[in-house]
mmCIF file of C-alpha atoms and ligand atoms in Angstrom:
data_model
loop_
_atom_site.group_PDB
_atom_site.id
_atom_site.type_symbol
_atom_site.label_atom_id
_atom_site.label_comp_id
_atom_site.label_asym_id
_atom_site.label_seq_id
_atom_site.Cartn_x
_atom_site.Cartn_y
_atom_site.Cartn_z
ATOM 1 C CA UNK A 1 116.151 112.945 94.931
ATOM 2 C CA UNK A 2 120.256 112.963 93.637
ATOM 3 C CA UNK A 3 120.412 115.110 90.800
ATOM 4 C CA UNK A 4 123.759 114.605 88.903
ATOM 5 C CA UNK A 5 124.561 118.498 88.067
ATOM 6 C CA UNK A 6 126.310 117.295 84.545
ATOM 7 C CA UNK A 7 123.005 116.267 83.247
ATOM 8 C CA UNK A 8 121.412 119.221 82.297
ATOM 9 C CA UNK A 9 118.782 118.793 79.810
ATOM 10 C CA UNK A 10 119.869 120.279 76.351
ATOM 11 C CA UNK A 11 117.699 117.507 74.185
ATOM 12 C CA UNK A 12 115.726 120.120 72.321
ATOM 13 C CA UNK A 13 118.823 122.835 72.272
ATOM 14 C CA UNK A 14 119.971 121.961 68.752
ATOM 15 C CA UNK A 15 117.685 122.321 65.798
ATOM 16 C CA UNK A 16 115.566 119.458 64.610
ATOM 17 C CA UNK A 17 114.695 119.537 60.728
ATOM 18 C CA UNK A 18 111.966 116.782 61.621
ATOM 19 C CA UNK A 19 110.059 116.848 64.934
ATOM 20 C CA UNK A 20 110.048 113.023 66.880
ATOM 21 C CA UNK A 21 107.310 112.680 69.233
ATOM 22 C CA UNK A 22 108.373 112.835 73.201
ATOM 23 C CA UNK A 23 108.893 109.256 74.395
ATOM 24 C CA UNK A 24 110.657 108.002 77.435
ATOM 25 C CA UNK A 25 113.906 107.062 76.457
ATOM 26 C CA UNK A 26 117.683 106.594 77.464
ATOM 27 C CA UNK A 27 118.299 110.202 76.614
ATOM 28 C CA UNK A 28 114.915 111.466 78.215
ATOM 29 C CA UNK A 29 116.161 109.626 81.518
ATOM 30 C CA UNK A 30 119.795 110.894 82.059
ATOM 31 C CA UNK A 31 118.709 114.038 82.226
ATOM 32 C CA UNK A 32 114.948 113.989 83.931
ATOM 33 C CA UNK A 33 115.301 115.079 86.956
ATOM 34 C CA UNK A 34 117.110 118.459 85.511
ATOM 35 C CA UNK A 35 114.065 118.313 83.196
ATOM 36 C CA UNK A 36 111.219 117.945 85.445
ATOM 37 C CA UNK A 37 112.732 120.477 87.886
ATOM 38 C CA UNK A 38 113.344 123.122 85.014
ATOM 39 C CA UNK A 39 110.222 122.584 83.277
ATOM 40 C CA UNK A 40 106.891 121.990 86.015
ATOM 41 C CA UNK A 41 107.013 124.685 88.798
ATOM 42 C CA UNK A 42 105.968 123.602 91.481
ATOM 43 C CA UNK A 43 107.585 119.828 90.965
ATOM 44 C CA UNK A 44 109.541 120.287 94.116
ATOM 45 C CA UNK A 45 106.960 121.758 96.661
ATOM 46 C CA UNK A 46 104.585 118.436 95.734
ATOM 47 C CA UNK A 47 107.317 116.077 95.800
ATOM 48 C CA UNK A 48 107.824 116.507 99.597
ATOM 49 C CA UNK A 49 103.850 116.861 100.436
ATOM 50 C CA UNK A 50 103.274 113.889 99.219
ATOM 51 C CA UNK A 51 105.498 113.000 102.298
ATOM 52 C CA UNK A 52 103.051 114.791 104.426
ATOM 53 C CA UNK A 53 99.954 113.970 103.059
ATOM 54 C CA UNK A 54 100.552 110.262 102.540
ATOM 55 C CA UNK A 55 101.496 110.393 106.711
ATOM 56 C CA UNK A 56 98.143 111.770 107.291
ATOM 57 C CA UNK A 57 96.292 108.714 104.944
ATOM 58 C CA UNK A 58 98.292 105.680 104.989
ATOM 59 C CA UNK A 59 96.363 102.964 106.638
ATOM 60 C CA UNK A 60 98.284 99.896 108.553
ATOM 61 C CA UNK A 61 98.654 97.090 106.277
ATOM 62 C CA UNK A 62 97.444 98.241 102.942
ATOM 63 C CA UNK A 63 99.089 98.954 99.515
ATOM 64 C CA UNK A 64 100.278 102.414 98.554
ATOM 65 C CA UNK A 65 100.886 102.810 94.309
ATOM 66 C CA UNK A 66 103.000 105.641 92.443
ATOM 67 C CA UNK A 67 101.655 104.921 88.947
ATOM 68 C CA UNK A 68 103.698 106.703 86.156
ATOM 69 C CA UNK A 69 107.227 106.448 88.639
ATOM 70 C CA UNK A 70 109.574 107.615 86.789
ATOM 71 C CA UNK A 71 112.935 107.786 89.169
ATOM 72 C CA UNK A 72 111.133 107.490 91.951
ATOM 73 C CA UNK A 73 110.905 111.036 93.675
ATOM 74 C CA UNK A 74 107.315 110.196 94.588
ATOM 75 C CA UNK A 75 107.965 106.431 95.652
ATOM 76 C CA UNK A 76 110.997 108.347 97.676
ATOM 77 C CA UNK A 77 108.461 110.496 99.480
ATOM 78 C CA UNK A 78 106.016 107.884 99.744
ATOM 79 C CA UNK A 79 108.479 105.842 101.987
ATOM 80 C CA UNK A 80 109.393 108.179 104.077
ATOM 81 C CA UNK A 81 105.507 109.307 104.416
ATOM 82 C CA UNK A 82 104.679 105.712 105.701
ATOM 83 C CA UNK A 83 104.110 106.002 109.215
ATOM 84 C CA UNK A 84 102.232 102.560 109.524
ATOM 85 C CA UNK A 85 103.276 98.910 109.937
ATOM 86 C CA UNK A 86 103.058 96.407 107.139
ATOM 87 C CA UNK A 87 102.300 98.317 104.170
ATOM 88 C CA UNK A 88 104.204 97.204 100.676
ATOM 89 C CA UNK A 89 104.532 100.181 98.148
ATOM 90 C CA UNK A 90 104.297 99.116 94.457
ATOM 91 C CA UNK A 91 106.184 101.869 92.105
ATOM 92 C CA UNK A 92 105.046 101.392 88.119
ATOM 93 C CA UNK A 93 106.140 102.698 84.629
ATOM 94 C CA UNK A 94 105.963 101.240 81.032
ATOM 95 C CA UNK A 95 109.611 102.946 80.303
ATOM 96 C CA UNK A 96 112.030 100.136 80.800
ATOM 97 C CA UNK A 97 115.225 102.576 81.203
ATOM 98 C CA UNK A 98 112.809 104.589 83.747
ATOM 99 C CA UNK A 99 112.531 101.842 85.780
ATOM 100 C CA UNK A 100 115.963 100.479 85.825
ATOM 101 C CA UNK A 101 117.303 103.632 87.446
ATOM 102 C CA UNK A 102 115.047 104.080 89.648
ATOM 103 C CA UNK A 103 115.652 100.877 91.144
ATOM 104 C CA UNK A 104 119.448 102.550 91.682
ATOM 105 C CA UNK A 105 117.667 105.620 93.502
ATOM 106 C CA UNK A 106 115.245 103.936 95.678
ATOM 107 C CA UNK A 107 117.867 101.392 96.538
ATOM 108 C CA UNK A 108 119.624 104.447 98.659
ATOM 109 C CA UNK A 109 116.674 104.430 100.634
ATOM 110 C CA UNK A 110 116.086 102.424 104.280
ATOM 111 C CA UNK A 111 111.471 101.836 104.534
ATOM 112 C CA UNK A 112 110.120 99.709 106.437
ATOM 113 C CA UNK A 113 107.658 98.817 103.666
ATOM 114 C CA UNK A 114 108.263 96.597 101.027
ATOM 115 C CA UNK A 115 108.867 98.745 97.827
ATOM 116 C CA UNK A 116 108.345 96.913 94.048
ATOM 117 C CA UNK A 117 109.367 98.320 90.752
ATOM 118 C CA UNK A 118 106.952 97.143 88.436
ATOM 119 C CA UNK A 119 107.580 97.751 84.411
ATOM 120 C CA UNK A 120 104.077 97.820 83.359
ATOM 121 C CA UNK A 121 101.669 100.350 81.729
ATOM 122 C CA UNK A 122 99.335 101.302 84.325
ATOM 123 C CA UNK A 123 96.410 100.135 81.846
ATOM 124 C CA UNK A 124 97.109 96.688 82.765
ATOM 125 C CA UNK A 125 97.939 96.309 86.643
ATOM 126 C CA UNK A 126 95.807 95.735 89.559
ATOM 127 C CA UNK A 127 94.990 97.852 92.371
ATOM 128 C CA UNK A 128 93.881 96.721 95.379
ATOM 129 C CA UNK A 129 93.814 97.031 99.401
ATOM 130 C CA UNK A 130 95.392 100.721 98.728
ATOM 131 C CA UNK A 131 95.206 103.747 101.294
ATOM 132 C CA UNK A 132 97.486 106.418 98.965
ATOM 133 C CA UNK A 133 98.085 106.427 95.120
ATOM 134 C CA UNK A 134 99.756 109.062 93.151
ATOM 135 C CA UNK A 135 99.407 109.946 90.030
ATOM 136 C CA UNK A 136 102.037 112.769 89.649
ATOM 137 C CA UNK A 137 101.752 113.829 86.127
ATOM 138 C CA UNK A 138 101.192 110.654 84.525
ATOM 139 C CA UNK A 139 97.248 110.534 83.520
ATOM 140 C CA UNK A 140 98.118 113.283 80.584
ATOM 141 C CA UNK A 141 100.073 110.674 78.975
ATOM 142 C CA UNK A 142 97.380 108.559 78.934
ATOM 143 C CA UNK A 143 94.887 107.846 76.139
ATOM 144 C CA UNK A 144 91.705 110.240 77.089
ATOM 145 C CA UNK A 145 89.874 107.730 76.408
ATOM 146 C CA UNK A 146 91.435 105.138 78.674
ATOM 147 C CA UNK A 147 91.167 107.843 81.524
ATOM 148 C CA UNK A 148 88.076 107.532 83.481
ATOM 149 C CA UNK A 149 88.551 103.513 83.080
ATOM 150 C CA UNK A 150 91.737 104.346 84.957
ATOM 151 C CA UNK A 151 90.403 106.350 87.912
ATOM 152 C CA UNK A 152 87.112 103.849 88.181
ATOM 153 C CA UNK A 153 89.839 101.048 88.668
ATOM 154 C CA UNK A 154 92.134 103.349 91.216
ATOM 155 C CA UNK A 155 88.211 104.188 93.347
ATOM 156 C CA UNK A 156 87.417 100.590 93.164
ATOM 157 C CA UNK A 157 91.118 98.802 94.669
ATOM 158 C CA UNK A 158 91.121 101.730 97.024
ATOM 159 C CA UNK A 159 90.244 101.230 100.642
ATOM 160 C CA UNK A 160 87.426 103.645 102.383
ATOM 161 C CA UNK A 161 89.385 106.728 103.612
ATOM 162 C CA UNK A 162 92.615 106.193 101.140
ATOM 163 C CA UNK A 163 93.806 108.743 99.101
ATOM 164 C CA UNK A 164 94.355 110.025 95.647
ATOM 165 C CA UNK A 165 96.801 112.188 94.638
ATOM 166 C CA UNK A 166 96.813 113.413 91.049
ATOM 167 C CA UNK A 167 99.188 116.193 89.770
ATOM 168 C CA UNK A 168 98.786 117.464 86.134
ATOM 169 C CA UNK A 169 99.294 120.148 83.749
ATOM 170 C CA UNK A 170 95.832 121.700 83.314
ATOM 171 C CA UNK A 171 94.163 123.816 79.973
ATOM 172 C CA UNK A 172 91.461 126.253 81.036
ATOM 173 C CA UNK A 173 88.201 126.930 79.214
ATOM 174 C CA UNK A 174 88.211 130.819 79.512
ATOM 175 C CA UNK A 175 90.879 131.757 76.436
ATOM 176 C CA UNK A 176 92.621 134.839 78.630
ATOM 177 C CA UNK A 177 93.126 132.601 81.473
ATOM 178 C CA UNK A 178 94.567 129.953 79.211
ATOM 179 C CA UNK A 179 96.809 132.566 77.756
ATOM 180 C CA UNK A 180 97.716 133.845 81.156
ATOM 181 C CA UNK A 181 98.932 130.618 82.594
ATOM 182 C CA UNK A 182 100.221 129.822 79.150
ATOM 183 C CA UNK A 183 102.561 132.593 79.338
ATOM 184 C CA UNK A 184 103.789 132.474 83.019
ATOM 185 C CA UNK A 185 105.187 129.239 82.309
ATOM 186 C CA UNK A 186 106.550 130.052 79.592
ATOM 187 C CA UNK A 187 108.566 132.976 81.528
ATOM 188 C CA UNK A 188 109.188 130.298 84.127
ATOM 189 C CA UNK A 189 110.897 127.851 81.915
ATOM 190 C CA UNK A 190 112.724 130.618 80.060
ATOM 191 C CA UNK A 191 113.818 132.057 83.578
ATOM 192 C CA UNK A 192 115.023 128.827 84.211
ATOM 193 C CA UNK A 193 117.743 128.925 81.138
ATOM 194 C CA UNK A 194 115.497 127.436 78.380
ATOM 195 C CA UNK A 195 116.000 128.897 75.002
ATOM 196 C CA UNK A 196 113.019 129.660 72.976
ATOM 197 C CA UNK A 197 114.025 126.799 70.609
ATOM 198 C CA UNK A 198 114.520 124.108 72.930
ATOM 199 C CA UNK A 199 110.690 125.616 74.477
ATOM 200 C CA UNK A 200 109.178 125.381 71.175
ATOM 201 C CA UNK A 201 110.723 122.423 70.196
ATOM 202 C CA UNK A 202 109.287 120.103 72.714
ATOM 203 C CA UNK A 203 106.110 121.449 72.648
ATOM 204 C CA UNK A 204 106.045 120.346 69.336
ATOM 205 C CA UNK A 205 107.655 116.859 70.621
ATOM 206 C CA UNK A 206 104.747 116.690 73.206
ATOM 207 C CA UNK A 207 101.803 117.453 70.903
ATOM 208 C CA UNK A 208 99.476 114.578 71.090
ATOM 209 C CA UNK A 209 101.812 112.775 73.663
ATOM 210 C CA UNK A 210 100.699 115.222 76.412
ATOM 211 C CA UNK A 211 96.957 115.780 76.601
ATOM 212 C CA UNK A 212 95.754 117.771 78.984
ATOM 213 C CA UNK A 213 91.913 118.226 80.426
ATOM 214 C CA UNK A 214 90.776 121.155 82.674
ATOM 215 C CA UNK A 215 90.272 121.149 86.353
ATOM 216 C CA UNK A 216 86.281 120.980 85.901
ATOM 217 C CA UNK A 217 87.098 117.346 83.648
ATOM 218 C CA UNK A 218 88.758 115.809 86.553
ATOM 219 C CA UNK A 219 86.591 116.767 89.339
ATOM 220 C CA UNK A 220 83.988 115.135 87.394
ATOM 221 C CA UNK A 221 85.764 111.706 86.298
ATOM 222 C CA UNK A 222 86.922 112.135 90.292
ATOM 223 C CA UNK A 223 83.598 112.562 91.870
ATOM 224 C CA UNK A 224 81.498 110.518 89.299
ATOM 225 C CA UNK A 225 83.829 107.375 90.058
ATOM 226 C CA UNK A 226 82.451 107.814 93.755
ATOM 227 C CA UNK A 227 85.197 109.567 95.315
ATOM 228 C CA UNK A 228 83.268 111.842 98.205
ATOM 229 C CA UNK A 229 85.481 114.550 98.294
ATOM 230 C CA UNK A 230 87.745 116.363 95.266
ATOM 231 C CA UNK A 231 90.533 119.207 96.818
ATOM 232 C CA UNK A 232 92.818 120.942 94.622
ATOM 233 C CA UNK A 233 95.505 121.603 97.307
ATOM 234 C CA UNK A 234 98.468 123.155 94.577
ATOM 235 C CA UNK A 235 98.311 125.546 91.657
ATOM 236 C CA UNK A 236 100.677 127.227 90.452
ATOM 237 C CA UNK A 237 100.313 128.580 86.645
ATOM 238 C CA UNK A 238 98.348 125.688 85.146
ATOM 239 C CA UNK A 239 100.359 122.851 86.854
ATOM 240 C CA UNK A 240 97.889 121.526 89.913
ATOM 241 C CA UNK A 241 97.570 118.814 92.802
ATOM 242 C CA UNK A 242 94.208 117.454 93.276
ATOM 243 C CA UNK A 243 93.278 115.106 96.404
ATOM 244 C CA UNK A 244 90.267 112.837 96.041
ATOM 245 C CA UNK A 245 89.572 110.660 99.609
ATOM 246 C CA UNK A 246 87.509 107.933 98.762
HETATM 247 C C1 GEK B 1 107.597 111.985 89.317
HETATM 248 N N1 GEK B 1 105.665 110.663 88.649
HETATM 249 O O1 GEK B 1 108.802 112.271 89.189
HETATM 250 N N2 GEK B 1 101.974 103.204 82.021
HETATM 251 C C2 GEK B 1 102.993 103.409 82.912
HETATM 252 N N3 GEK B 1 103.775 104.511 82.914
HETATM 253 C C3 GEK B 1 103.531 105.446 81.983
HETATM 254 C C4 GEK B 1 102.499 105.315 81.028
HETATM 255 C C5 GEK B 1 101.710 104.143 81.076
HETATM 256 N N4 GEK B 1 100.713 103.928 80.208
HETATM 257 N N5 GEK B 1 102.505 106.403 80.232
HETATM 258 C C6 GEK B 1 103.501 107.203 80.665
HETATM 259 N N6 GEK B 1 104.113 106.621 81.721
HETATM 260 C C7 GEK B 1 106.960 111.172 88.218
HETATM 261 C C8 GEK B 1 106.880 111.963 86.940
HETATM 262 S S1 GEK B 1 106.574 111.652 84.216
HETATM 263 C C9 GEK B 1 105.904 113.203 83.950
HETATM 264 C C10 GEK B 1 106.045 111.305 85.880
HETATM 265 C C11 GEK B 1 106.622 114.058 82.976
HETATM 266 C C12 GEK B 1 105.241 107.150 82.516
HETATM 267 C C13 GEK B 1 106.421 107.646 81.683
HETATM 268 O O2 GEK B 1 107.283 106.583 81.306
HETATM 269 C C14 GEK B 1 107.068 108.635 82.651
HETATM 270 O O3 GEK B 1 108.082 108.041 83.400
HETATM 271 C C15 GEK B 1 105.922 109.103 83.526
HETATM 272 O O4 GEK B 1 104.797 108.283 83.204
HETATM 273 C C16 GEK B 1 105.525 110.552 83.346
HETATM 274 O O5 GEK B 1 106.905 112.339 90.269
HETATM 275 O O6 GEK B 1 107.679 113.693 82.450
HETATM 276 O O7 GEK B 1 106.079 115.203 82.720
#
């Protein structure tokens, strides 16, 4: 992924006398992949195994899906993961300025699969004949309530052997290890030049926007969709990677 250096993320740097909620907008996209890097550790190390795992999964003429695209660093990794003959990629995200631009970054890519940027919300498309989907930090935008709807629909469009491969920032049940986690991120994001305002301000931007369930809620909505077996191959703090192979 290009990151232009001269957009750093300062959104949240100047004080706001009334909170808006996060939302994926002009200003949220000139300066996401500063944002993303600065604010999930982690981000980088799963971007590129999602190279290597998708190599390992990706089955010859079948669909592969990044749902919740963004730029594209997944779809990126995805393509060059693709080790298999006539497979079409189909990159999706409800934020019409996401999408645009990421049709400027995947453009600087050769694949030999077809790739399609798709402005949708994930609620809505169809999923079928696939071998890998990611869902790298999307599902905790979603609606709880639309999530195991979600996950039944990825198990049931998903070939026998395909992949899963959902990243999210996780809460944990036990208080101290909720406050642990809690805390090294919040070191992290500090370390990496965030002021305490800017950290406190879009957590208050992201309250009800980003949801988050715990590690034991999505092994179940994994394994009760069908999905025979549920890895979680990265932690670090309370950002994970789960695989589920159908
Ligand atoms: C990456 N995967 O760089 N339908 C479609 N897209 C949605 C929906 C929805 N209902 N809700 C949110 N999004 C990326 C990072 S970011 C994570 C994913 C973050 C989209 C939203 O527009 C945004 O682009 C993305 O999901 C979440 O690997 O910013 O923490």
């Amino acid at each position: 992924m290009i990151v232009d250096q001269k957009n750093k993320d300062r959104i949240f740097s100047i004080k706001q006398n009334s909170m808006k909620q996060f939302c994926f907008d002009d200003n949220v996209v000139q300066v996401f992949p500063d944002m993303i890097a600065r604010s999930v550790p982690g981000y980088e190390v799963i971007i590129s195994m999602i190279e290597d795992i998708t190599s390992q999964y990706v089955q010859s003429g079948s669909n592969c899906y990044d749902l919740g695209c963004s730029l594209g660093a997944a779809t990126i990794s995805i393509m060059h993961g693709i080790n298999k003959k006539n497979c079409h990629i189909y990159a999706i995200d409800n934020s019409i300025p996401m999408i645009k631009k990421c049709q400027s970054y995947v453009d600087l890519y050769h694949s030999p699969a077809k790739v399609n940027l798709i402005c949708s919300d994930i609620n809505n498309i169809e999923i079928k004949n696939a071998s890998v989907i990611v869902l790298n930090f999307t599902l905790q935008f979603i609606k709880p309530d639309n999530r195991k709807k979600i996950i039944n629909k990825i198990y049931n469009g998903m070939n026998k052997g395909g992949i899963l491969i959902l990243s999210e920032k996780v809460i944990f049940k036990d208080e101290k290890q909720q406050k642990l986690n809690e805390n090294l991120h919040y070191s992290f994001k500090s370390h990496q030049g965030y002021s305490n305002l800017e950290i406190s301000q879009k957590r208050s931007a992201l309250e009800n926007v980003l949801i988050s369930d715990s590690i034991e809620t999505h092994e179940d909505r994994i394994l009760t969709a069908g999905f025979r077996t549920f890895e979680m191959w990265f932690k670090c703090y309370n950002f994970v990677s789960m695989l589920a192979i159908k």
